[in-house]
Every structure is written in structure tokens, then in C-alpha cells.
CSV table of C-alpha atoms in Angstrom, one decimal:
chain,number,residue,atom,x,y,z
B,1,MET,CA,-72.9,-117.4,-5.4
B,2,VAL,CA,-72.1,-119.3,-2.4
B,3,ASP,CA,-74.4,-122.3,-3.4
B,4,LEU,CA,-73.2,-122.5,-6.8
B,5,ILE,CA,-69.3,-122.3,-5.2
B,6,ARG,CA,-70.0,-124.7,-2.1
B,7,GLY,CA,-72.9,-126.6,-3.9
B,8,GLU,CA,-70.9,-129.2,-5.6
B,9,GLN,CA,-68.5,-132.2,-3.8
B,10,ARG,CA,-65.1,-131.1,-4.9
B,11,ARG,CA,-62.1,-129.8,-3.7
B,12,LEU,CA,-61.9,-126.2,-3.5
B,13,ALA,CA,-59.2,-123.6,-2.7
B,14,LEU,CA,-59.4,-119.8,-2.3
B,15,VAL,CA,-56.6,-117.0,-3.5
B,16,THR,CA,-56.9,-113.6,-2.1
B,17,ASP,CA,-54.7,-110.9,-0.9
B,18,VAL,CA,-53.7,-109.5,2.5
B,19,ASN,CA,-56.1,-106.4,2.4
B,20,VAL,CA,-59.0,-108.1,1.1
B,21,ALA,CA,-58.7,-110.9,3.8
B,22,VAL,CA,-59.0,-108.0,6.3
B,23,SER,CA,-61.7,-105.5,4.5
B,24,GLN,CA,-63.6,-108.8,3.1
B,25,ALA,CA,-63.8,-111.2,5.8
B,26,ALA,CA,-67.4,-111.6,6.3
B,27,LEU,CA,-67.2,-112.2,2.4
B,28,LEU,CA,-64.5,-114.9,2.7
B,29,ASP,CA,-66.1,-116.2,5.5
B,30,SER,CA,-69.5,-116.9,3.7
B,31,LEU,CA,-67.6,-119.2,1.4
B,32,GLY,CA,-67.1,-121.5,4.5
B,33,ALA,CA,-64.6,-120.9,7.1
B,34,ASP,CA,-63.1,-124.6,6.1
B,35,LEU,CA,-62.2,-123.5,2.7
B,36,PRO,CA,-58.7,-123.3,2.4
B,37,ARG,CA,-57.0,-120.1,1.5
B,38,ILE,CA,-53.7,-118.0,0.8
B,39,ALA,CA,-53.3,-114.8,1.1
B,40,VAL,CA,-50.6,-113.3,-1.0
B,41,PRO,CA,-49.1,-109.7,-0.4
B,42,SER,CA,-51.2,-106.7,-2.0
B,43,GLY,CA,-49.9,-105.3,-5.2
B,44,GLU,CA,-48.6,-105.4,-8.4
B,45,ASN,CA,-45.6,-107.3,-7.5
B,46,SER,CA,-47.5,-110.2,-6.5
B,47,LYS,CA,-47.5,-110.8,-10.0
B,48,SER,CA,-44.1,-112.8,-10.1
B,49,LEU,CA,-42.9,-116.2,-10.4
B,50,GLU,CA,-42.0,-116.5,-6.8
B,51,ILE,CA,-45.9,-115.8,-5.7
B,52,TYR,CA,-47.1,-117.7,-8.5
B,53,GLY,CA,-44.9,-120.5,-7.3
B,54,LYS,CA,-46.1,-120.5,-3.9
B,55,VAL,CA,-49.7,-120.6,-5.2
B,56,LEU,CA,-49.1,-123.6,-6.8
B,57,ASP,CA,-47.2,-125.2,-3.8
B,58,PHE,CA,-50.7,-123.9,-2.1
B,59,LEU,CA,-52.8,-126.0,-4.4
B,60,ALA,CA,-50.7,-129.0,-4.3
B,61,GLU,CA,-50.7,-128.9,-0.4
B,62,ASN,CA,-54.3,-129.1,-0.3
B,63,ARG,CA,-54.7,-132.1,-3.1
B,64,LEU,CA,-56.7,-130.3,-5.5
B,65,ASP,CA,-57.5,-132.7,-8.3
B,66,ARG,CA,-58.3,-132.3,-11.9
B,67,GLY,CA,-62.1,-131.5,-10.8
B,68,GLY,CA,-61.0,-128.9,-8.1
B,69,ARG,CA,-61.7,-125.2,-8.4
B,70,VAL,CA,-59.6,-121.9,-7.5
B,71,ILE,CA,-61.8,-119.3,-6.3
B,72,ALA,CA,-60.1,-116.0,-6.9
B,73,VAL,CA,-61.3,-113.1,-4.4
B,74,GLY,CA,-60.0,-109.6,-4.9
B,75,GLY,CA,-58.4,-107.2,-7.8
B,76,GLY,CA,-57.0,-107.6,-10.8
B,77,VAL,CA,-53.9,-108.8,-9.4
B,78,VAL,CA,-55.2,-111.7,-7.5
B,79,GLY,CA,-57.4,-112.7,-10.5
B,80,ASP,CA,-54.6,-112.7,-13.0
B,81,LEU,CA,-52.5,-114.9,-10.6
B,82,ALA,CA,-54.9,-117.1,-9.0
B,83,GLY,CA,-56.4,-117.7,-12.9
B,84,PHE,CA,-52.8,-118.3,-14.3
B,85,ALA,CA,-52.2,-120.7,-11.5
B,86,ALA,CA,-55.3,-122.7,-12.4
B,87,ALA,CA,-54.8,-122.5,-16.3
B,88,THR,CA,-51.4,-124.7,-15.4
B,89,PHE,CA,-52.0,-126.6,-12.1
B,90,LEU,CA,-52.8,-130.4,-13.4
B,91,ARG,CA,-52.6,-128.8,-16.8
B,92,GLY,CA,-55.7,-126.8,-16.4
B,93,ILE,CA,-58.3,-126.7,-13.6
B,94,GLU,CA,-61.6,-124.6,-13.1
B,95,PHE,CA,-61.8,-121.2,-11.6
B,96,ILE,CA,-64.3,-118.5,-10.2
B,97,GLN,CA,-63.7,-114.9,-10.4
B,98,VAL,CA,-64.8,-112.7,-7.3
B,99,PRO,CA,-63.6,-109.4,-8.3
B,100,THR,CA,-63.5,-106.8,-5.3
B,101,THR,CA,-62.2,-103.6,-7.4
B,102,LEU,CA,-63.7,-101.7,-9.7
B,103,LEU,CA,-61.2,-102.2,-12.1
B,104,ALA,CA,-61.1,-106.0,-12.1
B,105,MET,CA,-65.2,-105.8,-12.2
B,106,VAL,CA,-65.1,-103.7,-15.4
B,107,ASP,CA,-62.1,-105.3,-17.1
B,108,SER,CA,-59.8,-107.9,-15.7
B,109,SER,CA,-62.0,-110.6,-14.2
B,110,VAL,CA,-63.9,-111.1,-17.9
B,111,GLY,CA,-62.4,-112.1,-20.8
B,112,GLY,CA,-60.1,-115.1,-19.6
B,113,LYS,CA,-56.8,-113.5,-19.8
B,114,THR,CA,-54.1,-114.5,-16.8
B,115,GLY,CA,-51.0,-113.9,-16.3
B,116,ILE,CA,-47.7,-112.9,-14.2
B,117,ASN,CA,-45.0,-110.2,-15.1
B,118,LEU,CA,-41.3,-110.7,-15.7
B,119,GLY,CA,-38.7,-108.0,-15.0
B,120,ALA,CA,-38.4,-107.6,-18.8
B,121,GLY,CA,-42.2,-106.4,-18.9
B,122,LYS,CA,-45.8,-106.8,-17.5
B,123,ASN,CA,-47.9,-109.8,-18.6
B,124,LEU,CA,-45.2,-111.8,-20.5
B,125,VAL,CA,-45.6,-115.0,-19.0
B,126,GLY,CA,-49.5,-116.2,-18.9
B,127,ALA,CA,-52.4,-118.2,-20.4
B,128,PHE,CA,-56.2,-117.8,-21.9
B,129,HIS,CA,-58.4,-119.6,-19.1
B,130,GLN,CA,-61.8,-118.2,-19.0
B,131,PRO,CA,-63.5,-118.5,-15.8
B,132,LEU,CA,-66.2,-120.8,-14.8
B,133,HIS,CA,-68.4,-117.8,-13.4
B,134,VAL,CA,-67.5,-114.1,-12.3
B,135,PHE,CA,-69.4,-112.7,-9.4
B,136,ILE,CA,-69.8,-109.0,-9.0
B,137,GLY,CA,-71.1,-108.0,-5.8
B,138,MET,CA,-70.7,-104.2,-5.9
B,139,ASN,CA,-70.8,-104.1,-1.6
B,140,THR,CA,-67.3,-104.5,-2.0
B,141,LEU,CA,-66.6,-101.1,-3.4
B,142,GLY,CA,-67.6,-99.5,-0.1
B,143,THR,CA,-64.4,-100.6,1.5
B,144,LEU,CA,-62.2,-99.8,-1.5
B,145,PRO,CA,-60.1,-96.9,-1.2
B,146,ALA,CA,-60.7,-93.6,-2.9
B,147,ARG,CA,-57.4,-94.1,-5.0
B,148,GLU,CA,-58.1,-97.7,-5.9
B,149,PHE,CA,-61.6,-96.7,-7.1
B,150,SER,CA,-60.2,-93.8,-9.2
B,151,ALA,CA,-57.8,-96.5,-10.7
B,152,GLY,CA,-60.5,-98.6,-11.8
B,153,MET,CA,-62.0,-95.3,-13.6
B,154,ALA,CA,-59.2,-95.4,-16.0
B,155,GLU,CA,-60.8,-98.6,-17.3
B,156,VAL,CA,-64.5,-97.3,-17.7
B,157,ILE,CA,-63.2,-93.9,-19.4
B,158,LYS,CA,-61.2,-96.5,-21.6
B,159,TYR,CA,-64.4,-97.9,-22.7
B,160,GLY,CA,-66.4,-94.9,-23.8
B,161,MET,CA,-63.0,-93.8,-25.8
B,162,LEU,CA,-62.7,-96.7,-27.5
B,163,GLY,CA,-66.3,-97.7,-28.5
B,164,ASP,CA,-68.9,-95.9,-26.5
B,165,GLU,CA,-68.7,-91.8,-26.6
B,166,ALA,CA,-72.0,-91.7,-25.1
B,167,LEU,CA,-70.5,-93.3,-22.1
B,168,LEU,CA,-67.9,-90.8,-22.2
B,169,GLU,CA,-70.2,-88.0,-22.4
B,170,GLU,CA,-72.0,-89.6,-19.2
B,171,LEU,CA,-68.6,-89.2,-17.5
B,172,GLU,CA,-67.9,-86.2,-18.6
B,173,GLY,CA,-71.3,-84.8,-17.3
B,174,GLY,CA,-72.9,-84.2,-13.7
B,175,ALA,CA,-70.5,-85.7,-10.5
B,176,ALA,CA,-67.3,-87.8,-10.7
B,177,LEU,CA,-68.7,-91.3,-10.3
B,178,ALA,CA,-68.1,-92.8,-6.9
B,179,ALA,CA,-69.3,-96.2,-5.4
B,180,VAL,CA,-72.7,-94.7,-4.6
B,181,SER,CA,-73.2,-93.2,-7.7
B,182,PRO,CA,-76.8,-94.8,-8.6
B,183,THR,CA,-75.8,-95.0,-12.2
B,184,LEU,CA,-72.5,-97.5,-11.0
B,185,GLY,CA,-74.5,-101.0,-11.7
B,186,ASP,CA,-75.5,-99.9,-15.1
B,187,ILE,CA,-72.3,-98.6,-16.0
B,188,ILE,CA,-70.2,-101.8,-14.8
B,189,ARG,CA,-72.8,-103.8,-17.0
B,190,ARG,CA,-71.9,-101.7,-20.1
B,191,CYS,CA,-68.5,-102.1,-19.8
B,192,CYS,CA,-68.6,-106.1,-19.4
B,193,ALA,CA,-71.1,-106.4,-22.2
B,194,ALA,CA,-68.5,-103.9,-24.2
B,195,LYS,CA,-65.7,-106.4,-23.5
B,196,ALA,CA,-67.6,-109.6,-24.0
B,197,ARG,CA,-68.7,-108.7,-27.4
B,198,ILE,CA,-65.0,-107.9,-28.2
B,199,VAL,CA,-63.7,-111.1,-26.7
B,200,LYS,CA,-66.1,-113.1,-28.2
B,201,GLU,CA,-65.4,-112.1,-31.9
B,202,ASP,CA,-61.5,-112.3,-31.2
B,203,GLU,CA,-60.7,-114.3,-28.0
B,204,ARG,CA,-56.7,-114.9,-28.3
B,205,GLU,CA,-55.9,-111.4,-30.0
B,206,LEU,CA,-55.3,-112.9,-33.4
B,207,ALA,CA,-57.1,-110.4,-35.4
B,208,ALA,CA,-54.9,-108.6,-38.2
B,209,SER,CA,-56.5,-105.4,-37.3
B,210,GLY,CA,-58.9,-104.2,-34.5
B,211,GLY,CA,-60.3,-107.1,-32.5
B,212,ARG,CA,-59.7,-107.9,-28.9
B,213,ALA,CA,-56.5,-105.4,-29.2
B,214,LEU,CA,-58.5,-102.2,-29.3
B,215,LEU,CA,-58.9,-103.3,-25.5
B,216,ASN,CA,-55.2,-102.1,-25.0
B,217,LEU,CA,-55.9,-98.5,-26.0
B,218,GLY,CA,-53.7,-96.8,-23.6
B,219,HIS,CA,-51.8,-100.0,-22.4
B,220,THR,CA,-48.6,-100.0,-24.4
B,221,PHE,CA,-47.8,-96.6,-23.1
B,222,GLY,CA,-49.1,-97.6,-19.5
B,223,HIS,CA,-47.3,-100.7,-19.3
B,224,ALA,CA,-44.0,-99.0,-20.4
B,225,ILE,CA,-44.7,-96.6,-17.2
B,226,GLU,CA,-45.2,-99.5,-14.8
B,227,ARG,CA,-42.1,-101.0,-15.9
B,228,THR,CA,-40.0,-98.2,-16.0
B,229,ALA,CA,-41.1,-96.4,-12.5
B,230,GLY,CA,-41.2,-99.9,-11.2
B,231,TYR,CA,-44.2,-102.0,-10.5
B,232,GLY,CA,-46.2,-100.5,-7.8
B,233,SER,CA,-45.2,-97.0,-8.2
B,234,TYR,CA,-48.4,-96.5,-10.0
B,235,LEU,CA,-51.6,-98.3,-9.6
B,236,HIS,CA,-52.3,-99.9,-13.1
B,237,GLY,CA,-55.2,-97.9,-13.5
B,238,GLU,CA,-53.1,-94.6,-12.9
B,239,ALA,CA,-50.5,-95.7,-15.3
B,240,ILE,CA,-53.2,-96.5,-18.0
B,241,ALA,CA,-54.5,-92.9,-17.4
B,242,VAL,CA,-51.7,-91.4,-18.5
B,243,GLY,CA,-51.5,-93.8,-21.4
B,244,LEU,CA,-54.9,-92.6,-22.4
B,245,VAL,CA,-53.5,-88.9,-22.8
B,246,ALA,CA,-50.6,-90.6,-24.6
B,247,ALA,CA,-52.5,-92.4,-27.0
B,248,THR,CA,-54.7,-89.4,-27.7
B,249,LEU,CA,-51.8,-87.1,-28.5
B,250,LEU,CA,-50.2,-89.9,-30.8
B,251,SER,CA,-53.9,-89.9,-32.6
B,252,VAL,CA,-53.5,-86.1,-33.3
B,253,LYS,CA,-49.9,-86.5,-34.2
B,254,LEU,CA,-51.2,-88.9,-36.8
B,255,GLY,CA,-53.8,-86.7,-38.0
B,256,LEU,CA,-56.4,-88.8,-37.0
B,257,ILE,CA,-58.5,-86.3,-34.6
B,258,PRO,CA,-58.5,-82.9,-33.7
B,259,ALA,CA,-56.1,-81.3,-30.9
B,260,ASP,CA,-59.1,-80.2,-28.8
B,261,GLN,CA,-59.8,-84.0,-27.9
B,262,VAL,CA,-56.4,-84.1,-26.0
B,263,ALA,CA,-58.1,-81.7,-23.3
B,264,ARG,CA,-61.3,-83.6,-23.5
B,265,VAL,CA,-59.7,-86.7,-22.0
B,266,GLU,CA,-57.6,-84.8,-19.8
B,267,ALA,CA,-60.7,-83.3,-18.2
B,268,VAL,CA,-62.7,-86.5,-17.6
B,269,LEU,CA,-59.2,-88.1,-15.9
B,270,GLU,CA,-58.6,-85.2,-14.1
B,271,LYS,CA,-62.1,-85.1,-12.7
B,272,HIS,CA,-62.0,-88.8,-11.6
B,273,HIS,CA,-58.8,-87.7,-9.9
B,274,LEU,CA,-56.2,-89.6,-12.3
B,275,PRO,CA,-52.8,-88.3,-13.3
B,276,ILE,CA,-52.4,-87.1,-17.1
B,277,ARG,CA,-48.7,-86.6,-16.7
B,278,LEU,CA,-45.8,-88.6,-15.4
B,279,ARG,CA,-45.5,-87.9,-11.7
B,280,LYS,CA,-41.6,-88.0,-11.9
B,281,PRO,CA,-39.4,-87.6,-15.3
B,282,LEU,CA,-38.6,-91.3,-16.7
B,283,GLY,CA,-36.1,-91.5,-19.7
B,284,SER,CA,-37.8,-91.7,-23.1
B,285,GLY,CA,-35.2,-93.9,-24.3
B,286,GLU,CA,-35.9,-96.0,-21.6
B,287,LEU,CA,-39.9,-95.8,-21.7
B,288,ILE,CA,-39.5,-96.8,-25.5
B,289,HIS,CA,-37.1,-99.8,-24.8
B,290,ALA,CA,-39.9,-101.0,-22.6
B,291,MET,CA,-42.9,-100.5,-25.1
B,292,GLN,CA,-40.3,-102.6,-27.6
B,293,ARG,CA,-40.7,-105.4,-25.0
B,294,ASP,CA,-44.4,-105.3,-24.6
B,295,LYS,CA,-46.1,-108.5,-25.3
B,296,LYS,CA,-48.0,-106.9,-28.3
B,297,VAL,CA,-45.3,-106.3,-29.9
B,298,ARG,CA,-45.1,-107.7,-33.8
B,299,SER,CA,-42.3,-108.0,-35.9
B,300,GLY,CA,-40.1,-106.1,-32.8
B,301,LEU,CA,-42.2,-103.0,-33.2
B,302,PRO,CA,-45.1,-101.8,-31.1
B,303,ARG,CA,-48.6,-102.0,-32.3
B,304,PHE,CA,-50.7,-98.9,-30.7
B,305,VAL,CA,-54.3,-98.7,-30.5
B,306,VAL,CA,-55.1,-95.3,-31.6
B,307,LEU,CA,-58.3,-93.3,-32.1
B,308,GLU,CA,-60.0,-92.4,-35.3
B,309,ALA,CA,-62.7,-90.1,-33.5
B,310,MET,CA,-63.8,-90.0,-29.5
B,311,GLY,CA,-65.8,-93.8,-29.2
B,312,ALA,CA,-63.9,-95.2,-32.6
B,313,ALA,CA,-60.5,-97.0,-32.0
B,314,VAL,CA,-58.2,-98.7,-34.5
B,315,THR,CA,-55.1,-100.8,-34.2
B,316,ARG,CA,-51.9,-98.7,-36.3
B,317,ASP,CA,-48.6,-100.3,-37.0
B,318,GLY,CA,-45.7,-98.7,-38.4
B,319,VAL,CA,-45.7,-95.5,-35.9
B,320,GLY,CA,-42.7,-94.0,-36.1
B,321,VAL,CA,-40.2,-93.7,-32.9
B,322,ASP,CA,-39.7,-89.8,-33.3
B,323,LEU,CA,-43.6,-89.5,-32.7
B,324,VAL,CA,-43.6,-91.9,-29.8
B,325,ALA,CA,-40.5,-89.9,-28.1
B,326,GLU,CA,-42.1,-86.6,-29.0
B,327,THR,CA,-45.3,-87.7,-26.9
B,328,TRP,CA,-43.4,-89.1,-24.5
B,329,ARG,CA,-41.5,-85.4,-24.0
B,330,GLN,CA,-44.9,-84.0,-23.6
B,331,LEU,CA,-46.1,-86.3,-20.7
B,332,GLY,CA,-42.9,-85.1,-19.1
B,333,ALA,CA,-40.2,-87.9,-20.1
B,334,ILE,CA,-36.5,-86.6,-20.1
């Protein structure tokens, strides 16, 4: 990895966050003590216009040119932020993803979606900008807080639900997956391969149905939770976990799957220490309003990903607001 990153004569700049700068100091130093770096605050609030501007100023101050590269070392926030800065600086320069969290390894570092949040909603500003390389070193998971590892498991469980029931069954059986689990490397590869297949067929999420939108299973609900509760109140994976329960409940209401599948999803989420209900009541009206501001809205209406069967997701338009409100109330909304 180091040879590929440092092997060419070009200007490089590294973007990380303050937690990774401490916990992964040896990794950062291995890339070169002379490498210009910026460490942004940890957490979802760094995906903002303010921090984005600071990263752009950092790239300009270090005189990156069109042959330069941005190295993103961190979790999904760092990857999204640094990737969007690379996509827009000088109208686009190359970047490399070095994910250090499970969530980033299995999902956000792969596929080329970059972006930042606005007060109106999550990821409303962004660009499709594929990384030149993605380097996954599982040793970084050894320093990951347990809560962060669990948050990443929400995305792993999502892949089982939307297209790989065998993976879901593996997660249901035996002990909860952990950073030291011998099967973890294979599971990360399976998730990355699944995402790569879907993205290859529909990179910019333009398919009339299905396609890349399937990767949003649980996300229309999850993003609404993040915005309504306030960014940082839930880790992204925690909000998505509640969103996965919501998507399953909605699938039952639409008559697509039997009701016993809800308990199945709840059990595997709880096994991996993830929430299945809202921690505190949120207003169902405010949550629905947030969904209507989601970037996946088409013609003013949210587009949902639901389950035709466990391991088989589809997109569904025209879902009635009454069903959505009822779903939110089951999750603890008021």
C-alpha cells in the first residue's frame, strides 16, 4: 500500500480525523511523516460546508495540482468528505480510500459516492467520484470502539437482507461477529463484492427500479432519524439498524413478507448490539418531513426499498403516508 501511495512523484495530502490521528498514528506515519495532513473533528458533523471549505483550503495551501492525490484515512465521514473535496478541487483530482472502520470497509469506501450534509438533509451535496484504490487493513479494527464496530454490522446485516440470505443465516448462527472473528475477512470481501456488482450495473442510481437504490435498504428511515434527532445523536449504523426494522415492518404492511420476519431482523440486530427502536420519542410528522427532503425522493415522494422475501429487496414508489406514519409509531415515534 505504501509503495503504491508514495511510489510516484506527485503532490499528496492526507485527510483523517482527530481520533484516527491518535489511534492509527503508526499507520499515518508509515505513509510518510512529511505528508501534509489535516485532522478534522470526529463525527457526522464534520460532513459540513464549513469543514469541507477547510479541507479545500488545506489542499490549496499545500499546492496540490491536477496530478495530486488525496488520501482519506478514516471512517465513512472522512471518506465522504475527503472524496467530495477531491471530486471538486480543480474540478476533480484522484483520491485513495484507506477505511479504518467496519462500516467504511464494507460499504462507504466502495462505490464512489462522496458528499456532505446540509441542515435540510443528509448527503444532499455530493458527487460520484470513484477512488483510485481502496486499501482495507483489518488490523485497524482492533482499536475500534465496540459501539463503532456494532454500527458497521448494520451495513453487513443489510447486505444479507437485500441479497444474500445465506450471509444473514451465518450472522444469525453462532456468536456475534467481532473484530477477532476468523470469518470477518471473508464477510468483508462478500459485502464489497456485492456492492461492486450492484454499482457496476447502475453506478449513478438511474435505474427505473431496483439497481443501486437497493443499497439504500433502511436508509430512507435511517437518514430521517439522523436529521430529526440531530447529527451525532445516533451513529450512522445505529440509525440504519432502526431503519432496517422499519423497512421490514413496512414490507409486512405491504403484504410482501410474513410478520415473523420482523422478529428475525430484530434478533440479529440485537445480537450485534444495535438498536431496534428509537431511543427517545421523535415526532412522526417531523420524521416524515425529513423523509420528503431525502435525496432519494422522486416527484416529491419518498422511494422505499422493501423486501419481497428475506434476501430479495425491491424498490417501491407510491407508499401511502399513513403506512409510513404507522411504521414510525411502532418504532416509538409520537
